[in-house]
PDB file of C-alpha atoms in Angstrom:
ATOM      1  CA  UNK E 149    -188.502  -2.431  -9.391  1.00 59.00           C
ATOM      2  CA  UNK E 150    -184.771  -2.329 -10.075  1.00 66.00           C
ATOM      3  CA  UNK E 151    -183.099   0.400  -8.544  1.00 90.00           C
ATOM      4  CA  UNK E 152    -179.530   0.729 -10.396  1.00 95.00           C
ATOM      5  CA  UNK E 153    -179.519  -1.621 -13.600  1.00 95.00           C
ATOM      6  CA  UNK E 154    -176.930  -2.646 -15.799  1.00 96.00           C
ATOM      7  CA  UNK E 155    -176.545  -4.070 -19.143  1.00 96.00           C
ATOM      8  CA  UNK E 156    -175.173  -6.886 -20.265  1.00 96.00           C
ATOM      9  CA  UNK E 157    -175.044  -8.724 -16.845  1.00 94.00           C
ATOM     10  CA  UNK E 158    -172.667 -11.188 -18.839  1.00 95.00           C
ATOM     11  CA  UNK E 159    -169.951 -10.301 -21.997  1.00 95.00           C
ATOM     12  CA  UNK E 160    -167.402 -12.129 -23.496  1.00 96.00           C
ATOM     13  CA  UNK E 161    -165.235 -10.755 -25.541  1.00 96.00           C
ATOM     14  CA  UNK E 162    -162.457 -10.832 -28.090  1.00 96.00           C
ATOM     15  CA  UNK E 163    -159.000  -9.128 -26.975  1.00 96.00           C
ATOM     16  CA  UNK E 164    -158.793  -5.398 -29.387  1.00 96.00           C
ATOM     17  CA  UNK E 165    -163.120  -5.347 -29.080  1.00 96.00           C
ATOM     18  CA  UNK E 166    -164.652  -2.105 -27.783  1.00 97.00           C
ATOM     19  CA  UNK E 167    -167.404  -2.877 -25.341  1.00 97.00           C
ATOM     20  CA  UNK E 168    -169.926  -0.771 -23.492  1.00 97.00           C
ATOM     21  CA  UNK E 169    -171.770  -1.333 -20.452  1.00 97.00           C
ATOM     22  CA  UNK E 170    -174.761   0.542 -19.483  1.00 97.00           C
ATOM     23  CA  UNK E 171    -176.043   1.962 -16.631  1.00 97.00           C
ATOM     24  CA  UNK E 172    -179.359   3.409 -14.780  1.00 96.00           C
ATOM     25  CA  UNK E 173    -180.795   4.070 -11.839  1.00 96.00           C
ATOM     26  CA  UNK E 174    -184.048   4.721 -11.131  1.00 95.00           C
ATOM     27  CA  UNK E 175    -183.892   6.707  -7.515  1.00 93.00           C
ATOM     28  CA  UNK E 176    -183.839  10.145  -8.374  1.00 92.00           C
ATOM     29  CA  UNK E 177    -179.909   9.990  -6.972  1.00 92.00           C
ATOM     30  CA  UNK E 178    -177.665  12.576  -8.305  1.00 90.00           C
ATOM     31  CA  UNK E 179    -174.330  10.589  -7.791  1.00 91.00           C
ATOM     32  CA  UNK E 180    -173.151   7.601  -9.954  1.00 93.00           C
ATOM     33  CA  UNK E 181    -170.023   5.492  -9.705  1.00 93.00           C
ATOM     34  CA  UNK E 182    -168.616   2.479 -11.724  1.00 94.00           C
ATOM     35  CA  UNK E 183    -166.735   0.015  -9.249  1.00 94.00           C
ATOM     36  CA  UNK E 184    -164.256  -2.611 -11.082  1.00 94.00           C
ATOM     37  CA  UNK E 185    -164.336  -5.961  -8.709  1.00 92.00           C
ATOM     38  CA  UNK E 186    -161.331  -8.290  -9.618  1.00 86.00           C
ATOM     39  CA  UNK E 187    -160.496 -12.143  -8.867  1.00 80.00           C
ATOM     40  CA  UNK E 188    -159.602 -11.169  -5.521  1.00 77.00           C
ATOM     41  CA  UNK E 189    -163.157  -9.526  -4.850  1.00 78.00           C
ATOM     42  CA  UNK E 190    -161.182  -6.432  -4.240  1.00 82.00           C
ATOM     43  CA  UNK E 191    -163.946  -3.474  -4.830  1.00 88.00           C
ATOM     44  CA  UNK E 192    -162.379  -0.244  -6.149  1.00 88.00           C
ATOM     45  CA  UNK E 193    -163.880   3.153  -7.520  1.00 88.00           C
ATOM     46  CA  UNK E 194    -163.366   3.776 -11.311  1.00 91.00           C
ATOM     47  CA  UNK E 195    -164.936   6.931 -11.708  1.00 89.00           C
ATOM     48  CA  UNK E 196    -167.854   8.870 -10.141  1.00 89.00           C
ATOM     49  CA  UNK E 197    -170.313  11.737 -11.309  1.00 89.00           C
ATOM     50  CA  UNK E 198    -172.623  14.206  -9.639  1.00 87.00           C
ATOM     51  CA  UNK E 199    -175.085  16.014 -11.785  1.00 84.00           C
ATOM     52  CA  UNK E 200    -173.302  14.804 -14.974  1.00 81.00           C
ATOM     53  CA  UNK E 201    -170.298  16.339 -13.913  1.00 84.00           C
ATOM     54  CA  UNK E 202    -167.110  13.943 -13.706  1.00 84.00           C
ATOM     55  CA  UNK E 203    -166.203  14.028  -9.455  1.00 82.00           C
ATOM     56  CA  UNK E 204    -163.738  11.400  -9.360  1.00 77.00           C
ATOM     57  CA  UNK E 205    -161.582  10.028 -12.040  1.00 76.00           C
ATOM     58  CA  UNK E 206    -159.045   7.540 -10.285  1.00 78.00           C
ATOM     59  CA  UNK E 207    -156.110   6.117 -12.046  1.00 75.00           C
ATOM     60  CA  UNK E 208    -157.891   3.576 -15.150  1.00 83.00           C
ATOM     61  CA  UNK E 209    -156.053   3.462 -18.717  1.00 88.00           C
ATOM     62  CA  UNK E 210    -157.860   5.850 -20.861  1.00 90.00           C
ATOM     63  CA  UNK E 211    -159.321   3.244 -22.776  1.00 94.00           C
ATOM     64  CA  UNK E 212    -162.281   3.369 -20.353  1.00 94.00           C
ATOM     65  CA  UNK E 213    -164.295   6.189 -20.621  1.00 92.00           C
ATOM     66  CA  UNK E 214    -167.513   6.665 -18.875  1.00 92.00           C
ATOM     67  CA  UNK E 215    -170.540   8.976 -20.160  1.00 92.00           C
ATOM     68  CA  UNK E 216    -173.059  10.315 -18.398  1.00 92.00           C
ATOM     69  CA  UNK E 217    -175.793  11.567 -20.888  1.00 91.00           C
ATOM     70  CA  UNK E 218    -178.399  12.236 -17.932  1.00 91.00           C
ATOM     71  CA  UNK E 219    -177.839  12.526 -14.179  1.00 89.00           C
ATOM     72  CA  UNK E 220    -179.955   8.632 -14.164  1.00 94.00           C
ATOM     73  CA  UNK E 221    -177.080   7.227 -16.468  1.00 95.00           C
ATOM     74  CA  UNK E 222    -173.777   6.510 -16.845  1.00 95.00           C
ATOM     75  CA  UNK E 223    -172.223   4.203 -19.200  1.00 96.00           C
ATOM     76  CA  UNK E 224    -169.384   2.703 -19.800  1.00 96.00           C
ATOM     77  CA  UNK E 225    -166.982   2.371 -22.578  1.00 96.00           C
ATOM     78  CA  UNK E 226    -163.767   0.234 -22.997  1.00 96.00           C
ATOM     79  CA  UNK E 227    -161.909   0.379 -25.908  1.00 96.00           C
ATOM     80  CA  UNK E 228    -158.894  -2.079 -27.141  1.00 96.00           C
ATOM     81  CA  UNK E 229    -160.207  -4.752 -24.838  1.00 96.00           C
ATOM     82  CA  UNK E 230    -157.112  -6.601 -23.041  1.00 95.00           C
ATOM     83  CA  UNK E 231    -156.860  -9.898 -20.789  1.00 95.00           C
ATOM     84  CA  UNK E 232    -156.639  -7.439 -17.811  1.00 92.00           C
ATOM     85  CA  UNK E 233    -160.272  -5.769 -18.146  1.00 94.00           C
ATOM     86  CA  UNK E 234    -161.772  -8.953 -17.035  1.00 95.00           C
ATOM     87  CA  UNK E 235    -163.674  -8.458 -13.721  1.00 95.00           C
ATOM     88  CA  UNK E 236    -167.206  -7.633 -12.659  1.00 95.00           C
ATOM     89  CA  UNK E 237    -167.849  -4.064 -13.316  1.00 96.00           C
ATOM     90  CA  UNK E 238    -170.386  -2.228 -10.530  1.00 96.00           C
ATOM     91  CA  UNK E 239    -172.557   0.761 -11.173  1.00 96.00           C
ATOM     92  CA  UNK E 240    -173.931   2.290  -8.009  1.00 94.00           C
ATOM     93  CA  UNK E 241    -175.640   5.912  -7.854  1.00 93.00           C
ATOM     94  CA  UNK E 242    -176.504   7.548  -4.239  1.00 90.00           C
ATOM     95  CA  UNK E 243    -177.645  10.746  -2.791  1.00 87.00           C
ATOM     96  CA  UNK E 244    -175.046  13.197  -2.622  1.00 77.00           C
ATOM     97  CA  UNK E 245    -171.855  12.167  -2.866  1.00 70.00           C
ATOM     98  CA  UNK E 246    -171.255   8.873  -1.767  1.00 61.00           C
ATOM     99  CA  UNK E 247    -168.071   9.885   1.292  1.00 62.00           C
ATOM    100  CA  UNK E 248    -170.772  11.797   3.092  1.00 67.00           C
ATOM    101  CA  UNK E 249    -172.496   9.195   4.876  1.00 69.00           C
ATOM    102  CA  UNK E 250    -175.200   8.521   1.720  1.00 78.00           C
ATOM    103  CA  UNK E 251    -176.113   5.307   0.961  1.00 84.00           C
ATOM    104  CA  UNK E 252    -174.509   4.029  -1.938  1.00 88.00           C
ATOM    105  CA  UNK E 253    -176.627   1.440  -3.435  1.00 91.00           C
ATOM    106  CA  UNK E 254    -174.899  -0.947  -6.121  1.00 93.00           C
ATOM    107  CA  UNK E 255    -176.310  -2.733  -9.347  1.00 94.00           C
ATOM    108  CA  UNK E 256    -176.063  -5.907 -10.096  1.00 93.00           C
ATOM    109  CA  UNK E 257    -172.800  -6.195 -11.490  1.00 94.00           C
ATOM    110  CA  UNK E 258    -171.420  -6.671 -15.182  1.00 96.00           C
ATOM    111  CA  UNK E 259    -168.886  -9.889 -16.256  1.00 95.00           C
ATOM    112  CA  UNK E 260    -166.672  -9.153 -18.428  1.00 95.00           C
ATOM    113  CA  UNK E 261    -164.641 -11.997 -19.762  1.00 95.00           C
ATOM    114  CA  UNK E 262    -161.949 -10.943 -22.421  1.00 95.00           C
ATOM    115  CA  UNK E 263    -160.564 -13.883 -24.235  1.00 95.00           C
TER     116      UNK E 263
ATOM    117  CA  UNK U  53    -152.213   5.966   2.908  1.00 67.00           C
ATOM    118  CA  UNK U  54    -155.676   5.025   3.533  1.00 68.00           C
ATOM    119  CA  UNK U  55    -156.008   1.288   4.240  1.00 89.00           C
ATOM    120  CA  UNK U  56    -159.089  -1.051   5.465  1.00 93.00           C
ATOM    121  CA  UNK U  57    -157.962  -4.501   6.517  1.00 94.00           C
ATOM    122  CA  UNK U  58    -160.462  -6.967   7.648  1.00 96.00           C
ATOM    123  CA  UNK U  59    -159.771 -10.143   9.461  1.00 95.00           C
ATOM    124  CA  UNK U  60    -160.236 -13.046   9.168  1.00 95.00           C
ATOM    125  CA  UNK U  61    -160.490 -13.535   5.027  1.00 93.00           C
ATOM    126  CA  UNK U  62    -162.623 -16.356   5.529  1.00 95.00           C
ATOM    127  CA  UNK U  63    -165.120 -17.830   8.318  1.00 96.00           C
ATOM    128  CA  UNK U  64    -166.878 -20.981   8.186  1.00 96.00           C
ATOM    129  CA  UNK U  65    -169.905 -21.514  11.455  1.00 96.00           C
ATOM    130  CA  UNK U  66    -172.535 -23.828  12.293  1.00 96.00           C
ATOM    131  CA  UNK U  67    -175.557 -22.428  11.469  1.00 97.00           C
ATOM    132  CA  UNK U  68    -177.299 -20.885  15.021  1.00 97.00           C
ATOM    133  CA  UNK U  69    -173.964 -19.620  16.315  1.00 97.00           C
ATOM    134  CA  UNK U  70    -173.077 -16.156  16.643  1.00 97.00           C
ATOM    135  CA  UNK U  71    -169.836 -14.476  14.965  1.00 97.00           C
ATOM    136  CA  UNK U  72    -167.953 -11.089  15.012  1.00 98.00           C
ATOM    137  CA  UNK U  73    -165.835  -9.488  11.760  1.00 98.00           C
ATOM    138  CA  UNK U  74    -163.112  -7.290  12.308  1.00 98.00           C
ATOM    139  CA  UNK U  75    -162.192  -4.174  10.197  1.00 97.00           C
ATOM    140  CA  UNK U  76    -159.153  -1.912  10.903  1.00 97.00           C
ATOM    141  CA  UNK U  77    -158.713   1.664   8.977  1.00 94.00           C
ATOM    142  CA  UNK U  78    -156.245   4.080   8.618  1.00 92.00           C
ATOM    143  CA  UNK U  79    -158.242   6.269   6.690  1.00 83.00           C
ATOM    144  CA  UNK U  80    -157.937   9.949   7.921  1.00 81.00           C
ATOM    145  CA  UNK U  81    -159.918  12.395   8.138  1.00 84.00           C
ATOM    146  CA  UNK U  82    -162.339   9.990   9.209  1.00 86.00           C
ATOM    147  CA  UNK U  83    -166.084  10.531   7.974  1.00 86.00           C
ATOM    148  CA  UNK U  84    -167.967   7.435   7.847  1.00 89.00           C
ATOM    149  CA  UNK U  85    -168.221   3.426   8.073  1.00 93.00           C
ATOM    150  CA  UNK U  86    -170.059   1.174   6.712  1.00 93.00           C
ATOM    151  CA  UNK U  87    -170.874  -2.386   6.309  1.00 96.00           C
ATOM    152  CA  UNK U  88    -171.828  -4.003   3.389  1.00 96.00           C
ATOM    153  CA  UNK U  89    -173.124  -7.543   2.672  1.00 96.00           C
ATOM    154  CA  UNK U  90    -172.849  -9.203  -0.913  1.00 95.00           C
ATOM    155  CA  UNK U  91    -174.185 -11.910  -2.122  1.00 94.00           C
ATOM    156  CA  UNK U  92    -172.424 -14.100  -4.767  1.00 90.00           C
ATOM    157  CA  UNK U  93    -173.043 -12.989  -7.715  1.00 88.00           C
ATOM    158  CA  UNK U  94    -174.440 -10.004  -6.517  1.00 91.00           C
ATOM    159  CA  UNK U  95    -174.390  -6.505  -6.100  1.00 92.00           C
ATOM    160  CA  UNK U  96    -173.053  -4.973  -2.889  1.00 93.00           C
ATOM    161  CA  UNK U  97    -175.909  -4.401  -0.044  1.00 94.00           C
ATOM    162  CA  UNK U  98    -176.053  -1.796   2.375  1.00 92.00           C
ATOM    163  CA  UNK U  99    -176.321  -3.412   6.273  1.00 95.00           C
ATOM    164  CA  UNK U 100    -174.852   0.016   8.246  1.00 93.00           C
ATOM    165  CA  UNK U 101    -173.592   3.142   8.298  1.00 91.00           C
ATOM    166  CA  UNK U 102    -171.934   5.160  11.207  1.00 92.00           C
ATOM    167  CA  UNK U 103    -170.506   8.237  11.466  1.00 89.00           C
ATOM    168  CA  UNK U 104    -167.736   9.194  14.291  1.00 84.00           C
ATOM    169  CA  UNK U 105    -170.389  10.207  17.467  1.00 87.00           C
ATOM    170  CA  UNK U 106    -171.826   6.693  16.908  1.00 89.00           C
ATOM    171  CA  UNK U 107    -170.561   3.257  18.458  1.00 91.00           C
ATOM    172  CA  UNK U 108    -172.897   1.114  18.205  1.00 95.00           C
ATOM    173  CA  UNK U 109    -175.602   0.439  15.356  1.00 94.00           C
ATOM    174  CA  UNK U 110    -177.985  -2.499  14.468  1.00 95.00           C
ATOM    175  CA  UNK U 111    -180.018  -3.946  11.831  1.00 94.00           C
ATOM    176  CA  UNK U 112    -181.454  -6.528  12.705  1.00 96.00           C
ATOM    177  CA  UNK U 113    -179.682  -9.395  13.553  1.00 97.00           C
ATOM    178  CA  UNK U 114    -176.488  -7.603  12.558  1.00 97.00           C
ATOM    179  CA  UNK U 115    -174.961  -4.999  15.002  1.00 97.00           C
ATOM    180  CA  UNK U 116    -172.268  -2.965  14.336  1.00 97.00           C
ATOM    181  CA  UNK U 117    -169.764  -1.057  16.420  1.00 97.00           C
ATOM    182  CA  UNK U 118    -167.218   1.785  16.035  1.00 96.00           C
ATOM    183  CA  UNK U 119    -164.064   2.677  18.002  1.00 94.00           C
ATOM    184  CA  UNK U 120    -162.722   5.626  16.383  1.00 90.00           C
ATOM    185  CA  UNK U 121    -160.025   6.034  18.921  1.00 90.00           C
ATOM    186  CA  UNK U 122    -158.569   3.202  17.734  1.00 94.00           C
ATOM    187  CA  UNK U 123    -159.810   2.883  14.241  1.00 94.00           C
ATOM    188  CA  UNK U 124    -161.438  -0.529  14.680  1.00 96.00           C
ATOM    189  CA  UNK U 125    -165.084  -1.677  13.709  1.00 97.00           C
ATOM    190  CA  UNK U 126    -166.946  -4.844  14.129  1.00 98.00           C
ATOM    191  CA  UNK U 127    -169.533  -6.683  12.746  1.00 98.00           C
ATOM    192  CA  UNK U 128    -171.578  -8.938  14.921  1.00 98.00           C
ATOM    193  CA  UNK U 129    -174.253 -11.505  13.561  1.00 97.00           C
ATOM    194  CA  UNK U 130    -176.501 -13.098  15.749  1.00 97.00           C
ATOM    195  CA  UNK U 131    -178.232 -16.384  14.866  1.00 97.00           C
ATOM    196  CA  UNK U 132    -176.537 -17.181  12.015  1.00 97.00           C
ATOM    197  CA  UNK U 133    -178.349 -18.503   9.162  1.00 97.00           C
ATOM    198  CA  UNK U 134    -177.655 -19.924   6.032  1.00 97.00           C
ATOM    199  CA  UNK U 135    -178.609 -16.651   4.285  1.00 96.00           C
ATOM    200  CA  UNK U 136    -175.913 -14.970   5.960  1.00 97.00           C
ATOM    201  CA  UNK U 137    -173.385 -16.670   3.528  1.00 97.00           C
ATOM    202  CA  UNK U 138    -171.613 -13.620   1.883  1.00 96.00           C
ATOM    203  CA  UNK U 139    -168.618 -11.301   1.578  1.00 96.00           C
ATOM    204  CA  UNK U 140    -168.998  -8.726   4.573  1.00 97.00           C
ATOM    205  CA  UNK U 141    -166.885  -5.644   3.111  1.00 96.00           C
ATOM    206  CA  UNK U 142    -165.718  -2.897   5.202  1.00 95.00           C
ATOM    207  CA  UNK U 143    -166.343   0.571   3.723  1.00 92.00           C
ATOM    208  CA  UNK U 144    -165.154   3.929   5.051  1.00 91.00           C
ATOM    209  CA  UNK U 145    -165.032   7.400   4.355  1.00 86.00           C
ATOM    210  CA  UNK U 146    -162.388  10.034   4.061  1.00 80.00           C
ATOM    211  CA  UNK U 147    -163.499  13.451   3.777  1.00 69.00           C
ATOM    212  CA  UNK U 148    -166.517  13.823   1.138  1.00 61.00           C
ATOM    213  CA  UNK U 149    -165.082  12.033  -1.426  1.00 62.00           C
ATOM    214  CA  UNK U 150    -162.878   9.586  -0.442  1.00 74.00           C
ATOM    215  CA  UNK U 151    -164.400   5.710  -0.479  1.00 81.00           C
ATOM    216  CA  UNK U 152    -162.371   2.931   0.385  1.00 86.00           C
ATOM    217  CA  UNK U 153    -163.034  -0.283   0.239  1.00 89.00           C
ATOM    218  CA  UNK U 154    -161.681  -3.467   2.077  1.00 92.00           C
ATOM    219  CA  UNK U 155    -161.433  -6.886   1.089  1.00 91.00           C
ATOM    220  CA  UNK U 156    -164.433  -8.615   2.885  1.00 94.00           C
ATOM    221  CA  UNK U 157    -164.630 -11.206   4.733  1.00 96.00           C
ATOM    222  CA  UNK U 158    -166.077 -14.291   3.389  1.00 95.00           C
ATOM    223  CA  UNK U 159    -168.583 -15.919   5.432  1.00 97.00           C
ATOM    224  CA  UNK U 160    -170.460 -19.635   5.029  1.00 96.00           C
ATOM    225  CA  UNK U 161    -172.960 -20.731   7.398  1.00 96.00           C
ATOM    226  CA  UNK U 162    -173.303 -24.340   7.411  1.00 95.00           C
ATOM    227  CA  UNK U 163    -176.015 -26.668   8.701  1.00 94.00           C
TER     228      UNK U 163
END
């Protein structure tokens, strides 16, 4: 059983497109995060959410904008696609929030190739 | 500024041979550290986690130690094998919030 899941796993896309990327995780967690993993491999937080409530919101263009309909999901929307968005994009969920010593247990990650 | 560095970038061993990754932090107030071991094209694993009474934790054949004195963790694989080839990223804590991540080290066991 998949414990955080993400969909598509693969997207290519047009430059100007608006995309979304799904998210859910199926371990009762009340903390999910989207992680944005560049060319270097360098890992950094997007965004995270505890209960549906938005926790941390770290500097992204406001074309991305996550959702959280349900404490088990959190999407992901970018709109106005650039060359720059392409990376792998993470979900992850955890127990609590994820600085206080909580497991944070990642999906399996979401390229995005913008063309 | 909070900072993880790990050294070295990149690692290349016979398989069978032990090896040790570095991680330096400046990340203050201190709350946890953790290891993490991904596969490519994978999602992130969980290998440890310590918080700052703890100095020493294992999993396996992977041990990991803390000096928060001087703000320096390892990561210590015994018996390598050709699974082990991954990124080993450095994680650690600030506060409750506060996640940052370092740059991994890449490692490639080899026959």
């Amino acid at each position: 059983d998949t414990a955080v899941s993400q969909t598509p796993k693969y997207l290519v896309t047009q430059m100007g497109n608006d995309k979304s990327i799904k998210c859910e995780q199926n371990l009762g967690h009340d903390t999910m995060y989207w992680y944005k993993q560049d060319s270097k491999k360098f890992l950094k937080i997007m965004f995270s959410y505890n209960n549906k409530e938005l926790i941390i919101n770290e500097t992204v263009p406001n074309r991305f904008s996550p959702k959280s309909p349900d404490k088990a999901h959190l999407n992901l929307h970018i709109n106005s696609l650039e060359l720059g968005d392409s990376a792998v994009y993470f979900c992850a969920s955890s127990k609590g929030r994820g600085g206080s010593g909580n497991t944070i247990y990642f999906g399996e990650g979401s390229w995005l190739t913008v063309v | 500024k909070n900072q993880v560095e790990q050294s070295p970038q990149s690692l290349i061993i016979l398989e069978g041979k032990n090896c040790t990754l570095q991680c330096n932090y400046t990340v203050s107030p201190f709350s946890n550290l953790r290891w993490y071991k991904q596969d490519t094209g994978r999602g992130p694993v969980s290998l440890t986690i310590m918080t700052f009474s703890e100095n020493t934790k294992s999993n396996g054949r992977y041990t990991a130690t803390l000096d928060a004195d001087t703000k320096q963790s390892s990561l210590h694989i015994t018996a390598s094998q050709l699974s082990d080839s991954a990124s080993y990223i450095c994680v650690v804590s600030a506060g409750y919030q506060k996640v940052t991540f370092g740059i991994g080290t890449k490692l490639q066991v080899i026959p």
